[in-house]
C-alpha positions as YAML, in Angstrom:
chain: A
units: angstrom
residues:
- id: 1
  name: MET
  ca: [54.28, 126.48, 119.38]
- id: 2
  name: LYS
  ca: [54.52, 123.02, 117.91]
- id: 3
  name: ASN
  ca: [53.15, 124.27, 114.44]
- id: 4
  name: THR
  ca: [55.40, 127.21, 115.45]
- id: 5
  name: LEU
  ca: [58.56, 125.18, 115.18]
- id: 6
  name: PHE
  ca: [57.73, 123.30, 112.92]
- id: 7
  name: PHE
  ca: [57.81, 126.63, 110.24]
- id: 8
  name: LEU
  ca: [60.60, 127.17, 111.44]
- id: 9
  name: LEU
  ca: [62.23, 123.97, 110.87]
- id: 10
  name: LEU
  ca: [60.57, 124.26, 107.67]
- id: 11
  name: PHE
  ca: [61.73, 127.88, 106.57]
- id: 12
  name: PRO
  ca: [64.50, 127.43, 105.44]
- id: 13
  name: ALA
  ca: [64.16, 124.31, 103.31]
- id: 14
  name: ILE
  ca: [61.50, 126.42, 101.78]
- id: 15
  name: CYS
  ca: [63.80, 129.47, 101.64]
- id: 16
  name: PHE
  ca: [66.18, 127.52, 99.39]
- id: 17
  name: ALA
  ca: [64.09, 126.19, 97.08]
- id: 18
  name: GLN
  ca: [62.94, 129.40, 96.23]
- id: 19
  name: ASN
  ca: [66.05, 130.42, 94.92]
- id: 20
  name: TYR
  ca: [65.78, 128.39, 91.86]
- id: 21
  name: THR
  ca: [64.37, 129.69, 89.65]
- id: 22
  name: ILE
  ca: [63.43, 129.38, 85.75]
- id: 23
  name: LYS
  ca: [63.95, 131.78, 83.86]
- id: 24
  name: PRO
  ca: [62.68, 132.25, 80.15]
- id: 25
  name: LEU
  ca: [64.86, 133.30, 77.65]
- id: 26
  name: THR
  ca: [63.00, 132.72, 74.52]
- id: 27
  name: ALA
  ca: [59.63, 131.29, 72.79]
- id: 28
  name: GLY
  ca: [57.64, 131.01, 69.64]
- id: 29
  name: LYS
  ca: [59.85, 128.91, 67.31]
- id: 30
  name: ASN
  ca: [57.43, 126.41, 65.68]
- id: 31
  name: THR
  ca: [59.89, 123.19, 67.36]
- id: 32
  name: SER
  ca: [59.60, 120.78, 69.88]
- id: 33
  name: MET
  ca: [63.13, 120.12, 70.92]
- id: 34
  name: ARG
  ca: [64.81, 118.01, 72.86]
- id: 35
  name: GLY
  ca: [68.70, 118.29, 71.59]
- id: 36
  name: LEU
  ca: [70.89, 119.99, 74.17]
- id: 37
  name: SER
  ca: [74.22, 121.06, 74.23]
- id: 38
  name: ILE
  ca: [75.47, 123.32, 76.37]
- id: 39
  name: VAL
  ca: [79.49, 124.35, 75.40]
- id: 40
  name: SER
  ca: [80.43, 126.66, 78.06]
- id: 41
  name: ASP
  ca: [78.67, 129.46, 79.77]
- id: 42
  name: SER
  ca: [78.73, 131.66, 76.07]
- id: 43
  name: VAL
  ca: [78.22, 128.79, 73.53]
- id: 44
  name: ALA
  ca: [74.91, 126.35, 73.16]
- id: 45
  name: TRP
  ca: [73.13, 124.48, 70.39]
- id: 46
  name: VAL
  ca: [69.19, 123.80, 70.98]
- id: 47
  name: SER
  ca: [67.84, 120.67, 67.77]
- id: 48
  name: GLY
  ca: [64.41, 119.66, 67.59]
- id: 49
  name: SER
  ca: [61.55, 119.30, 65.17]
- id: 50
  name: ASN
  ca: [61.26, 120.55, 62.12]
- id: 51
  name: GLY
  ca: [64.16, 120.44, 61.80]
- id: 52
  name: TYR
  ca: [65.49, 123.12, 63.68]
- id: 53
  name: VAL
  ca: [68.52, 123.86, 64.73]
- id: 54
  name: GLY
  ca: [69.44, 126.75, 67.31]
- id: 55
  name: LYS
  ca: [73.05, 128.43, 68.77]
- id: 56
  name: THR
  ca: [73.72, 131.24, 71.15]
- id: 57
  name: LEU
  ca: [76.53, 133.02, 71.90]
- id: 58
  name: ASN
  ca: [76.40, 135.00, 74.40]
- id: 59
  name: GLY
  ca: [74.88, 132.51, 76.88]
- id: 60
  name: GLY
  ca: [71.17, 132.24, 75.69]
- id: 61
  name: LYS
  ca: [70.45, 136.53, 75.53]
- id: 62
  name: THR
  ca: [70.35, 136.32, 71.78]
- id: 63
  name: TRP
  ca: [70.16, 132.60, 68.98]
- id: 64
  name: GLU
  ca: [70.50, 132.36, 65.79]
- id: 65
  name: TRP
  ca: [68.33, 129.38, 64.00]
- id: 66
  name: THR
  ca: [68.28, 127.42, 60.86]
- id: 67
  name: GLN
  ca: [66.85, 124.68, 58.88]
- id: 68
  name: PRO
  ca: [69.99, 122.54, 56.91]
- id: 69
  name: LYS
  ca: [68.30, 122.01, 53.44]
- id: 70
  name: GLY
  ca: [66.65, 119.30, 52.08]
- id: 71
  name: PHE
  ca: [65.87, 117.93, 55.87]
- id: 72
  name: GLU
  ca: [63.33, 120.86, 57.40]
- id: 73
  name: LYS
  ca: [60.76, 117.97, 58.23]
- id: 74
  name: LEU
  ca: [63.08, 115.84, 60.86]
- id: 75
  name: ASP
  ca: [62.72, 115.66, 63.98]
- id: 76
  name: PHE
  ca: [66.35, 116.26, 65.47]
- id: 77
  name: ARG
  ca: [65.98, 114.27, 69.01]
- id: 78
  name: ASP
  ca: [69.87, 115.29, 69.80]
- id: 79
  name: ILE
  ca: [72.55, 117.22, 69.22]
- id: 80
  name: GLU
  ca: [76.53, 117.16, 70.32]
- id: 81
  name: ALA
  ca: [78.05, 120.23, 69.92]
- id: 82
  name: PHE
  ca: [82.51, 120.73, 70.50]
- id: 83
  name: ASP
  ca: [82.50, 124.33, 69.71]
- id: 84
  name: ASN
  ca: [80.83, 127.87, 68.40]
- id: 85
  name: LEU
  ca: [81.41, 126.10, 64.61]
- id: 86
  name: LYS
  ca: [81.05, 121.76, 64.90]
- id: 87
  name: ALA
  ca: [78.27, 120.30, 66.26]
- id: 88
  name: ILE
  ca: [76.50, 116.63, 65.06]
- id: 89
  name: ILE
  ca: [72.75, 116.18, 65.19]
- id: 90
  name: VAL
  ca: [70.58, 112.53, 64.57]
- id: 91
  name: ASN
  ca: [67.17, 112.38, 64.03]
- id: 92
  name: ALA
  ca: [64.57, 109.74, 65.12]
- id: 93
  name: GLY
  ca: [62.97, 108.45, 62.46]
- id: 94
  name: SER
  ca: [62.82, 106.12, 59.73]
- id: 95
  name: PRO
  ca: [65.27, 107.33, 57.25]
- id: 96
  name: ALA
  ca: [67.57, 107.91, 59.92]
- id: 97
  name: TYR
  ca: [70.19, 110.86, 59.17]
- id: 98
  name: ILE
  ca: [73.16, 112.31, 60.94]
- id: 99
  name: LEU
  ca: [74.85, 115.67, 59.63]
- id: 100
  name: SER
  ca: [77.65, 117.68, 60.77]
- id: 101
  name: THR
  ca: [78.77, 120.82, 60.58]
- id: 102
  name: ILE
  ca: [82.32, 122.79, 61.02]
- id: 103
  name: ASP
  ca: [81.11, 126.03, 60.13]
- id: 104
  name: GLY
  ca: [78.91, 127.14, 62.41]
- id: 105
  name: GLY
  ca: [75.67, 125.96, 61.37]
- id: 106
  name: LYS
  ca: [75.83, 128.03, 58.01]
- id: 107
  name: ASN
  ca: [76.49, 124.51, 56.22]
- id: 108
  name: TRP
  ca: [75.24, 120.91, 56.83]
- id: 109
  name: GLN
  ca: [76.70, 117.46, 55.44]
- id: 110
  name: GLN
  ca: [75.11, 114.23, 55.12]
- id: 111
  name: VAL
  ca: [77.52, 111.28, 56.76]
- id: 112
  name: TYR
  ca: [74.87, 108.88, 57.92]
- id: 113
  name: LYS
  ca: [71.81, 107.57, 55.82]
- id: 114
  name: ASN
  ca: [70.25, 104.42, 57.03]
- id: 115
  name: THR
  ca: [66.13, 103.39, 55.47]
- id: 116
  name: ASP
  ca: [65.47, 100.58, 56.63]
- id: 117
  name: SER
  ca: [62.06, 101.28, 57.88]
- id: 118
  name: ALA
  ca: [62.04, 100.19, 61.46]
- id: 119
  name: ILE
  ca: [65.69, 102.28, 62.52]
- id: 120
  name: PHE
  ca: [64.76, 104.71, 64.86]
- id: 121
  name: LEU
  ca: [67.82, 106.11, 66.81]
- id: 122
  name: ASP
  ca: [67.19, 107.26, 70.49]
- id: 123
  name: GLY
  ca: [70.24, 109.07, 71.51]
- id: 124
  name: MET
  ca: [74.33, 110.11, 71.01]
- id: 125
  name: ALA
  ca: [77.68, 110.42, 73.76]
- id: 126
  name: PHE
  ca: [81.10, 110.97, 72.89]
- id: 127
  name: TRP
  ca: [84.39, 109.73, 74.92]
- id: 128
  name: ASP
  ca: [86.17, 113.18, 73.54]
- id: 129
  name: SER
  ca: [86.50, 114.95, 70.23]
- id: 130
  name: GLN
  ca: [87.08, 112.12, 68.25]
- id: 131
  name: GLN
  ca: [85.14, 108.88, 69.34]
- id: 132
  name: GLY
  ca: [81.60, 108.94, 70.42]
- id: 133
  name: ILE
  ca: [78.45, 106.71, 70.07]
- id: 134
  name: ILE
  ca: [75.48, 106.18, 68.72]
- id: 135
  name: PHE
  ca: [72.22, 103.40, 70.10]
- id: 136
  name: GLY
  ca: [68.56, 103.12, 68.60]
- id: 137
  name: ASP
  ca: [65.97, 100.63, 69.06]
- id: 138
  name: PRO
  ca: [66.86, 97.11, 68.50]
- id: 139
  name: ILE
  ca: [66.20, 95.76, 64.96]
- id: 140
  name: LYS
  ca: [65.84, 92.13, 64.65]
- id: 141
  name: ASN
  ca: [66.23, 91.83, 68.77]
- id: 142
  name: LYS
  ca: [69.15, 93.70, 67.49]
- id: 143
  name: MET
  ca: [70.50, 97.02, 69.69]
- id: 144
  name: GLN
  ca: [71.83, 99.40, 66.81]
- id: 145
  name: LEU
  ca: [74.81, 100.59, 67.73]
- id: 146
  name: LEU
  ca: [77.25, 102.69, 65.90]
- id: 147
  name: LYS
  ca: [80.58, 104.18, 66.60]
- id: 148
  name: THR
  ca: [82.54, 106.53, 65.35]
- id: 149
  name: THR
  ca: [86.61, 107.81, 65.31]
- id: 150
  name: ASP
  ca: [87.38, 110.83, 63.40]
- id: 151
  name: GLY
  ca: [84.83, 113.09, 65.36]
- id: 152
  name: GLY
  ca: [81.60, 112.26, 63.70]
- id: 153
  name: LEU
  ca: [82.88, 112.43, 59.48]
- id: 154
  name: THR
  ca: [82.22, 108.64, 59.21]
- id: 155
  name: TRP
  ca: [80.09, 105.61, 61.76]
- id: 156
  name: LYS
  ca: [80.48, 102.43, 61.70]
- id: 157
  name: ASP
  ca: [77.68, 99.95, 62.77]
- id: 158
  name: ILE
  ca: [78.59, 98.36, 66.08]
- id: 159
  name: SER
  ca: [75.86, 96.36, 66.52]
- id: 160
  name: ALA
  ca: [77.04, 92.93, 66.66]
- id: 161
  name: ASN
  ca: [79.56, 93.63, 70.11]
- id: 162
  name: LEU
  ca: [76.54, 93.42, 72.23]
- id: 163
  name: LYS
  ca: [75.22, 89.42, 72.18]
- id: 164
  name: LYS
  ca: [72.51, 90.01, 74.15]
- id: 165
  name: GLU
  ca: [69.01, 90.62, 72.11]
- id: 166
  name: LEU
  ca: [66.47, 92.42, 73.57]
- id: 167
  name: LYS
  ca: [63.45, 91.14, 74.86]
- id: 168
  name: MET
  ca: [60.07, 92.17, 72.84]
- id: 169
  name: GLY
  ca: [59.09, 95.62, 73.87]
- id: 170
  name: GLU
  ca: [61.96, 96.65, 75.39]
- id: 171
  name: ALA
  ca: [63.20, 99.50, 73.17]
- id: 172
  name: GLY
  ca: [65.05, 103.14, 74.33]
- id: 173
  name: PHE
  ca: [64.00, 106.28, 74.94]
- id: 174
  name: ALA
  ca: [64.60, 109.47, 72.58]
- id: 175
  name: ALA
  ca: [63.26, 112.48, 74.94]
- id: 176
  name: SER
  ca: [66.33, 113.95, 76.00]
- id: 177
  name: GLY
  ca: [69.11, 112.25, 74.24]
- id: 178
  name: THR
  ca: [70.56, 111.49, 77.60]
- id: 179
  name: THR
  ca: [68.92, 107.58, 78.31]
- id: 180
  name: ILE
  ca: [73.32, 107.13, 76.91]
- id: 181
  name: ARG
  ca: [75.75, 108.57, 78.50]
- id: 182
  name: THR
  ca: [80.16, 108.43, 77.95]
- id: 183
  name: ALA
  ca: [82.82, 108.69, 81.11]
- id: 184
  name: ASP
  ca: [86.49, 108.06, 81.15]
- id: 185
  name: ASP
  ca: [88.42, 105.09, 79.90]
- id: 186
  name: GLY
  ca: [85.55, 104.63, 76.54]
- id: 187
  name: LYS
  ca: [82.72, 103.97, 79.69]
- id: 188
  name: VAL
  ca: [79.07, 104.11, 78.47]
- id: 189
  name: TRP
  ca: [75.57, 103.40, 79.80]
- id: 190
  name: ILE
  ca: [72.34, 102.37, 77.86]
- id: 191
  name: ALA
  ca: [69.63, 102.06, 79.37]
- id: 192
  name: SER
  ca: [66.13, 100.46, 77.80]
- id: 193
  name: GLY
  ca: [62.92, 100.71, 78.44]
- id: 194
  name: GLY
  ca: [59.15, 99.53, 77.55]
- id: 195
  name: ALA
  ca: [57.97, 96.37, 78.41]
- id: 196
  name: VAL
  ca: [61.79, 95.42, 80.31]
- id: 197
  name: SER
  ca: [64.34, 98.15, 81.45]
- id: 198
  name: ASN
  ca: [67.72, 97.17, 80.96]
- id: 199
  name: ILE
  ca: [71.51, 98.94, 81.79]
- id: 200
  name: TYR
  ca: [73.58, 98.18, 79.01]
- id: 201
  name: PHE
  ca: [77.08, 98.73, 79.89]
- id: 202
  name: SER
  ca: [80.87, 98.85, 78.56]
- id: 203
  name: SER
  ca: [84.09, 99.97, 79.54]
- id: 204
  name: ASN
  ca: [86.07, 99.71, 76.07]
- id: 205
  name: TYR
  ca: [84.44, 101.92, 73.78]
- id: 206
  name: GLY
  ca: [81.56, 99.58, 72.99]
- id: 207
  name: LYS
  ca: [83.90, 96.36, 72.29]
- id: 208
  name: LYS
  ca: [82.39, 94.65, 75.21]
- id: 209
  name: TRP
  ca: [79.00, 94.63, 77.38]
- id: 210
  name: LYS
  ca: [77.50, 93.91, 80.71]
- id: 211
  name: VAL
  ca: [73.75, 94.06, 81.32]
- id: 212
  name: TYR
  ca: [72.30, 95.28, 84.37]
- id: 213
  name: PRO
  ca: [67.62, 94.32, 85.19]
- id: 214
  name: CYS
  ca: [66.59, 98.82, 85.84]
- id: 215
  name: PRO
  ca: [64.02, 98.38, 88.46]
- id: 216
  name: ILE
  ca: [62.10, 100.80, 87.51]
- id: 217
  name: ILE
  ca: [58.56, 100.85, 86.18]
- id: 218
  name: GLN
  ca: [58.28, 99.34, 83.35]
- id: 219
  name: GLY
  ca: [55.89, 96.62, 81.41]
- id: 220
  name: GLU
  ca: [54.24, 99.15, 78.58]
- id: 221
  name: SER
  ca: [56.06, 100.83, 75.76]
- id: 222
  name: SER
  ca: [55.43, 104.06, 77.28]
- id: 223
  name: THR
  ca: [57.39, 103.04, 81.16]
- id: 224
  name: GLY
  ca: [60.45, 102.90, 81.67]
- id: 225
  name: PRO
  ca: [63.79, 105.35, 82.28]
- id: 226
  name: PHE
  ca: [63.86, 108.61, 79.58]
- id: 227
  name: SER
  ca: [67.43, 109.89, 81.52]
- id: 228
  name: ILE
  ca: [70.45, 108.70, 82.98]
- id: 229
  name: ALA
  ca: [73.01, 110.45, 84.36]
- id: 230
  name: PHE
  ca: [76.52, 109.45, 86.28]
- id: 231
  name: TYR
  ca: [78.56, 111.19, 88.51]
- id: 232
  name: ASP
  ca: [80.92, 109.13, 88.44]
- id: 233
  name: HIS
  ca: [81.92, 105.31, 87.44]
- id: 234
  name: LYS
  ca: [79.77, 104.27, 90.54]
- id: 235
  name: LYS
  ca: [77.28, 107.18, 91.41]
- id: 236
  name: GLY
  ca: [74.40, 107.17, 88.91]
- id: 237
  name: ILE
  ca: [70.33, 107.94, 88.92]
- id: 238
  name: ALA
  ca: [68.22, 106.80, 87.17]
- id: 239
  name: VAL
  ca: [64.70, 109.09, 85.62]
- id: 240
  name: GLY
  ca: [61.13, 108.10, 84.07]
- id: 241
  name: GLY
  ca: [57.85, 107.21, 84.58]
- id: 242
  name: ASN
  ca: [55.10, 106.98, 82.62]
- id: 243
  name: TYR
  ca: [54.81, 109.48, 79.92]
- id: 244
  name: LEU
  ca: [51.00, 109.18, 79.10]
- id: 245
  name: LYS
  ca: [50.73, 109.89, 82.41]
- id: 246
  name: ASP
  ca: [53.07, 112.37, 83.75]
- id: 247
  name: LYS
  ca: [51.66, 114.08, 87.12]
- id: 248
  name: GLU
  ca: [52.49, 109.82, 88.78]
- id: 249
  name: ASN
  ca: [55.68, 109.83, 90.68]
- id: 250
  name: THR
  ca: [55.20, 105.66, 91.09]
- id: 251
  name: ASN
  ca: [58.75, 103.60, 91.22]
- id: 252
  name: ASN
  ca: [60.39, 106.75, 88.58]
- id: 253
  name: VAL
  ca: [63.89, 107.40, 89.60]
- id: 254
  name: LEU
  ca: [66.24, 105.83, 91.39]
- id: 255
  name: LEU
  ca: [70.06, 105.90, 92.56]
- id: 256
  name: THR
  ca: [72.77, 103.60, 91.97]
- id: 257
  name: SER
  ca: [76.41, 103.33, 93.95]
- id: 258
  name: ASN
  ca: [77.52, 100.48, 91.77]
- id: 259
  name: GLY
  ca: [77.70, 102.07, 88.66]
- id: 260
  name: GLY
  ca: [74.65, 100.31, 87.51]
- id: 261
  name: LYS
  ca: [74.47, 97.08, 88.94]
- id: 262
  name: SER
  ca: [72.19, 97.29, 91.55]
- id: 263
  name: TRP
  ca: [69.55, 100.48, 91.96]
- id: 264
  name: SER
  ca: [67.58, 101.75, 95.42]
- id: 265
  name: LYS
  ca: [64.56, 104.20, 95.69]
- id: 266
  name: PRO
  ca: [64.96, 107.54, 97.36]
- id: 267
  name: THR
  ca: [63.67, 108.89, 100.34]
- id: 268
  name: LYS
  ca: [61.36, 111.09, 98.47]
- id: 269
  name: PRO
  ca: [60.39, 111.04, 94.57]
- id: 270
  name: VAL
  ca: [60.48, 113.83, 92.22]
- id: 271
  name: LEU
  ca: [56.93, 114.93, 91.30]
- id: 272
  name: GLY
  ca: [56.46, 113.06, 88.52]
- id: 273
  name: TYR
  ca: [57.76, 111.74, 85.28]
- id: 274
  name: ARG
  ca: [60.71, 113.07, 84.35]
- id: 275
  name: SER
  ca: [62.81, 113.58, 80.91]
- id: 276
  name: ALA
  ca: [66.47, 115.01, 81.84]
- id: 277
  name: VAL
  ca: [67.95, 114.29, 84.70]
- id: 278
  name: GLU
  ca: [71.87, 116.03, 85.14]
- id: 279
  name: TYR
  ca: [73.87, 116.24, 88.29]
- id: 280
  name: ILE
  ca: [76.12, 119.50, 89.12]
- id: 281
  name: THR
  ca: [77.83, 118.63, 91.79]
- id: 282
  name: ASP
  ca: [77.35, 115.21, 93.48]
- id: 283
  name: GLN
  ca: [74.73, 116.37, 95.15]
- id: 284
  name: LEU
  ca: [72.80, 119.01, 94.54]
- id: 285
  name: CYS
  ca: [70.91, 117.98, 91.43]
- id: 286
  name: PHE
  ca: [68.47, 118.49, 88.58]
- id: 287
  name: ALA
  ca: [65.35, 116.23, 86.50]
- id: 288
  name: THR
  ca: [62.59, 118.20, 84.18]
- id: 289
  name: GLY
  ca: [59.79, 117.20, 82.45]
- id: 290
  name: SER
  ca: [56.12, 117.65, 80.77]
- id: 291
  name: SER
  ca: [54.87, 118.39, 84.84]
- id: 292
  name: GLY
  ca: [57.98, 120.00, 85.82]
- id: 293
  name: THR
  ca: [61.13, 120.80, 87.35]
- id: 294
  name: ASP
  ca: [62.73, 119.27, 91.07]
- id: 295
  name: TYR
  ca: [65.59, 119.41, 92.44]
- id: 296
  name: SER
  ca: [68.20, 117.71, 95.07]
- id: 297
  name: ASN
  ca: [70.79, 118.68, 97.50]
- id: 298
  name: ASP
  ca: [72.07, 114.89, 98.48]
- id: 299
  name: GLY
  ca: [72.68, 113.31, 95.82]
- id: 300
  name: GLY
  ca: [69.32, 112.21, 95.00]
- id: 301
  name: LYS
  ca: [67.89, 110.53, 98.69]
- id: 302
  name: THR
  ca: [65.13, 113.87, 98.19]
- id: 303
  name: TRP
  ca: [63.75, 115.61, 95.92]
- id: 304
  name: THR
  ca: [61.90, 119.27, 95.62]
- id: 305
  name: ASN
  ca: [59.80, 120.75, 93.20]
- id: 306
  name: ILE
  ca: [60.07, 123.89, 92.21]
- id: 307
  name: SER
  ca: [58.16, 123.80, 88.99]
- id: 308
  name: THR
  ca: [55.16, 122.68, 86.92]
- id: 309
  name: GLN
  ca: [56.48, 124.27, 84.37]
- id: 310
  name: ASN
  ca: [56.46, 121.54, 80.65]
- id: 311
  name: PHE
  ca: [60.41, 120.82, 79.99]
- id: 312
  name: ASN
  ca: [62.04, 117.99, 77.50]
- id: 313
  name: ALA
  ca: [65.50, 118.49, 78.31]
- id: 314
  name: LEU
  ca: [68.18, 119.96, 80.89]
- id: 315
  name: GLN
  ca: [71.36, 120.07, 80.65]
- id: 316
  name: LYS
  ca: [74.54, 121.92, 82.50]
- id: 317
  name: ALA
  ca: [77.31, 123.20, 80.93]
- id: 318
  name: LYS
  ca: [80.51, 121.26, 80.14]
- id: 319
  name: LYS
  ca: [83.13, 123.39, 80.86]
- id: 320
  name: GLY
  ca: [81.56, 126.27, 82.77]
- id: 321
  name: LYS
  ca: [77.96, 126.61, 85.34]
- id: 322
  name: LEU
  ca: [74.87, 128.01, 82.69]
- id: 323
  name: ILE
  ca: [71.96, 125.77, 82.59]
- id: 324
  name: LEU
  ca: [69.03, 125.35, 80.14]
- id: 325
  name: LEU
  ca: [65.81, 123.72, 79.50]
- id: 326
  name: THR
  ca: [64.52, 122.95, 76.07]
- id: 327
  name: GLY
  ca: [60.70, 122.72, 75.85]
- id: 328
  name: ASN
  ca: [57.85, 122.86, 72.92]
- id: 329
  name: LYS
  ca: [57.09, 125.71, 71.25]
- id: 330
  name: GLY
  ca: [60.24, 126.79, 70.89]
- id: 331
  name: GLN
  ca: [60.97, 127.31, 74.92]
- id: 332
  name: ILE
  ca: [64.49, 127.41, 76.24]
- id: 333
  name: ALA
  ca: [64.86, 128.78, 79.50]
- id: 334
  name: GLN
  ca: [67.92, 129.32, 82.33]
- id: 335
  name: LEU
  ca: [67.85, 127.83, 85.76]
- id: 336
  name: MET
  ca: [69.04, 130.21, 88.12]
- id: 337
  name: MET
  ca: [71.14, 129.56, 91.02]
- id: 338
  name: PRO
  ca: [71.75, 130.79, 94.34]
...
């Protein structure tokens, strides 16, 4: 009788979890994709290694692929798309480039180049169509910060605005372009990891910064937060772990209710290392990584695994309901809702 009662209590949760399915859309392209920007239920862009940029105009049914000429060997770790014509891509490593297109990817303009051997840009986010920010690993202990106020045509170095120096071994992760997040009225959060993990927060478009400790797993170059998400200016989630031990889930997901000033552990964590997290509603969240995908329907307090398939990034449409995941070997999939 007890077993029967236990099963009946568990059954609704099982059904609920099974309603979320991951539908493959395309695969086979020789690229590992970490850049993802979903404009609407129809338009989405992706970017990845070997210089590839992909675009769909029909919600993922078909994809157009391009490799910006002269940049075929770059790993474009992040992309920001504004519509079916305009997008901006940034690569990881040195030299660092930022490229822009206004004709749907047919032609790309180089709008930034940095040949410093230590440059490594990690992620990009925009407040609106004109104002955006990019961050990168520290050079001489100073986090690299770039800002645009003209829609990405020009970029200004604002690294001097962040007075605090990073610790030795503290850096960013370019796992999905989501260790940087922006919100209304100039708010921006940046998560660092490695030897030390911190949250860098600005409320005025990167002019002044505050620093909060992030008590996620840290201490090694492969540990820390690999993605953050904020539902509003207070409620947020950080996920990560150790990408070299991607099935472990020791202290690799944290919640904040005060904009990153302090963090708490969930009741039930994600199953393993995660490189992307996204709010769908204030209660429904998804996280994905190389060892699988999980969901939470209580704002991140408890997580349930729905897949062990390898993905890098996950995102919901800015205006719409489309949710896509990107991974290795050109894999793009759609997260299907009940």
